Short mmCIF file of C-alpha atoms and ligand atoms in Angstrom, two decimals:
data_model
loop_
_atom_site.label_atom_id
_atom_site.label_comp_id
_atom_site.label_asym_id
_atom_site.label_seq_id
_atom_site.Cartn_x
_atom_site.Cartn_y
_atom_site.Cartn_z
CA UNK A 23 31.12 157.34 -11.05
CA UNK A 24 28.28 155.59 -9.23
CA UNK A 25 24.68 156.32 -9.80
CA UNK A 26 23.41 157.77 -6.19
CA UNK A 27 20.18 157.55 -5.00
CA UNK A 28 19.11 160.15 -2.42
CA UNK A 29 16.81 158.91 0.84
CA UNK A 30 16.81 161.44 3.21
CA UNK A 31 18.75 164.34 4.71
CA UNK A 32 21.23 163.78 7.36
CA UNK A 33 18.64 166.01 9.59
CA UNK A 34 15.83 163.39 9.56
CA UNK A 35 17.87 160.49 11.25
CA UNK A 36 18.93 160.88 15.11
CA UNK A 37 20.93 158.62 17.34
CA UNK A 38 18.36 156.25 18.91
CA UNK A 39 15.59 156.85 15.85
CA UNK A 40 15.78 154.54 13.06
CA UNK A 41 14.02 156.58 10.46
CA UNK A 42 12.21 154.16 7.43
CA UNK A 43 12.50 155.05 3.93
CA UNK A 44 11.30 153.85 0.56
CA UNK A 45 13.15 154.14 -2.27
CA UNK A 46 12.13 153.25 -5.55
CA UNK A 47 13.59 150.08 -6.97
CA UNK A 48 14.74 148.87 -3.81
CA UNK A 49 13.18 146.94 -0.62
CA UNK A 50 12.19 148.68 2.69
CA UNK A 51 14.83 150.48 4.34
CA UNK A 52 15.84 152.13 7.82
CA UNK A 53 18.33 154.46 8.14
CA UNK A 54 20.58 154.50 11.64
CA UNK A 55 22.97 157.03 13.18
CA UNK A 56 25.42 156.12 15.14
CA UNK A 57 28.14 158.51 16.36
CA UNK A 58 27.17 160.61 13.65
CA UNK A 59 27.79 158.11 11.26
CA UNK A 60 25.23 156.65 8.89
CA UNK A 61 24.41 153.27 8.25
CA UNK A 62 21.34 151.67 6.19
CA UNK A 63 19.82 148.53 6.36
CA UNK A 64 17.20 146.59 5.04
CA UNK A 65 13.90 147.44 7.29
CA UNK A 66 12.34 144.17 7.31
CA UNK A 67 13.47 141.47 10.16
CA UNK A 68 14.44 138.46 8.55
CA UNK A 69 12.48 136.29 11.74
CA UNK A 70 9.47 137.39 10.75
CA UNK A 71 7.82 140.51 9.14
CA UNK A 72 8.15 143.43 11.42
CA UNK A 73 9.79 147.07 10.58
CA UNK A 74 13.13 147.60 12.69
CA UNK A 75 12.37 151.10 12.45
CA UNK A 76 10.08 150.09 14.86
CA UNK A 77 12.29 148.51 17.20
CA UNK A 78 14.59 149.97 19.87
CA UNK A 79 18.21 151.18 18.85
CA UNK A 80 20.69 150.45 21.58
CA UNK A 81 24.05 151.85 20.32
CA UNK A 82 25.47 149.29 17.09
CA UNK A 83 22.53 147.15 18.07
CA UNK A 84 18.70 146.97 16.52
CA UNK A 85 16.12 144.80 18.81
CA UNK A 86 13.31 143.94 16.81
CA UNK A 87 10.21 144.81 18.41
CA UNK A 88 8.24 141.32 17.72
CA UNK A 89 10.15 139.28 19.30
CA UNK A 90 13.53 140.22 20.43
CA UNK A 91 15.77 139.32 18.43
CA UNK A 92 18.54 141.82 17.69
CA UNK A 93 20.61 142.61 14.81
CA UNK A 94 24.54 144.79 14.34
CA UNK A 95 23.51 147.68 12.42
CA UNK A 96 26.77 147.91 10.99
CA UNK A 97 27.39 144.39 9.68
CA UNK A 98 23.58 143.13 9.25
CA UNK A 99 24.53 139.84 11.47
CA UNK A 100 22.40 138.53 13.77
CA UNK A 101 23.00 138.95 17.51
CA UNK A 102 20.47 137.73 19.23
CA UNK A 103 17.36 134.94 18.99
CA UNK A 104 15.37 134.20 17.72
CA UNK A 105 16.83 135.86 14.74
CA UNK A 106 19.23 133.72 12.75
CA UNK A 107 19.39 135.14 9.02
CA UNK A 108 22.02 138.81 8.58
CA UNK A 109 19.97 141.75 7.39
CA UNK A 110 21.14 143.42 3.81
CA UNK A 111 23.19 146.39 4.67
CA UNK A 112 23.97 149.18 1.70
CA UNK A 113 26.69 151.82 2.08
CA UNK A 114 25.44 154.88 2.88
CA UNK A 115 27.08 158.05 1.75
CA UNK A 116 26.89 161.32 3.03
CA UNK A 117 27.09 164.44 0.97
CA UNK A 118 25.70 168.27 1.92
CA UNK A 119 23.85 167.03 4.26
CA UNK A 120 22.04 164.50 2.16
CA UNK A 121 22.21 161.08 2.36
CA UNK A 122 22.77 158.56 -0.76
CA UNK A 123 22.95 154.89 -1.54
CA UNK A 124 24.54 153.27 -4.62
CA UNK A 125 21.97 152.68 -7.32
CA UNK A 126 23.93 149.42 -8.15
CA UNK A 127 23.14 147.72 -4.64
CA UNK A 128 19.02 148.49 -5.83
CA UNK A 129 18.79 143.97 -5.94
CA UNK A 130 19.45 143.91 -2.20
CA UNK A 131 22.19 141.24 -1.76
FE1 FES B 26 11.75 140.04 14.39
FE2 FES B 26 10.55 137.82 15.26
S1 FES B 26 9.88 139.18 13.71
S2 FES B 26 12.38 138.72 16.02
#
């Protein structure tokens, strides 16, 4: 089986609050819910160096709050300018109320 790491609880992470965590080993991360699913992604816009967690969660969508540009939460993939370049995404799993990525994904992609 899969080495997990844990990053939060399933508690800390609302629909409409990207919540940031920091993981050893890997890059920045944010951690969306939508539809009470979970989805991570790298935290750091790949336009320039702002935190999506800081940006404004429309449903499946992340709008970085620098300039605009938007990203799908659930494939990385840019959506909107100026942002051209997909965000890493790592599967999140869900157990007890905790919430775990896959050690093996701790390079990024
Ligand atoms: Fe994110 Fe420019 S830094 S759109």
């Amino acid at each position: 089986m899969a080495e997990k790491v844990r990053i939060c609880s399933v508690d800390d992470v609302a629909e409409g609050f990207p919540y940031a965590v920091n993981p050893a080993g890997f890059p920045a991360l944010v951690v969306f819910q939508i539809a009470n699913e979970i989805f991570v992604t790298g935290n750091l816009c790949t336009h320039g160096h702002a935190l999506l967690s800081e940006g404004f969660q429309e449903g499946e969508v992340i709008e970085c709050p620098l300039h605009g540009g938007a990203f799908d939460i659930r494939s990385g993939e840019p959506v909107a300018l100026p942002c051209s370049e997909r965000i890493p995404t790592y599967e999140a799993i869900t157990e007890n109320g905790e919430i775990f990525i896959n050690a093996s994904q701790r390079s990024g992609f």
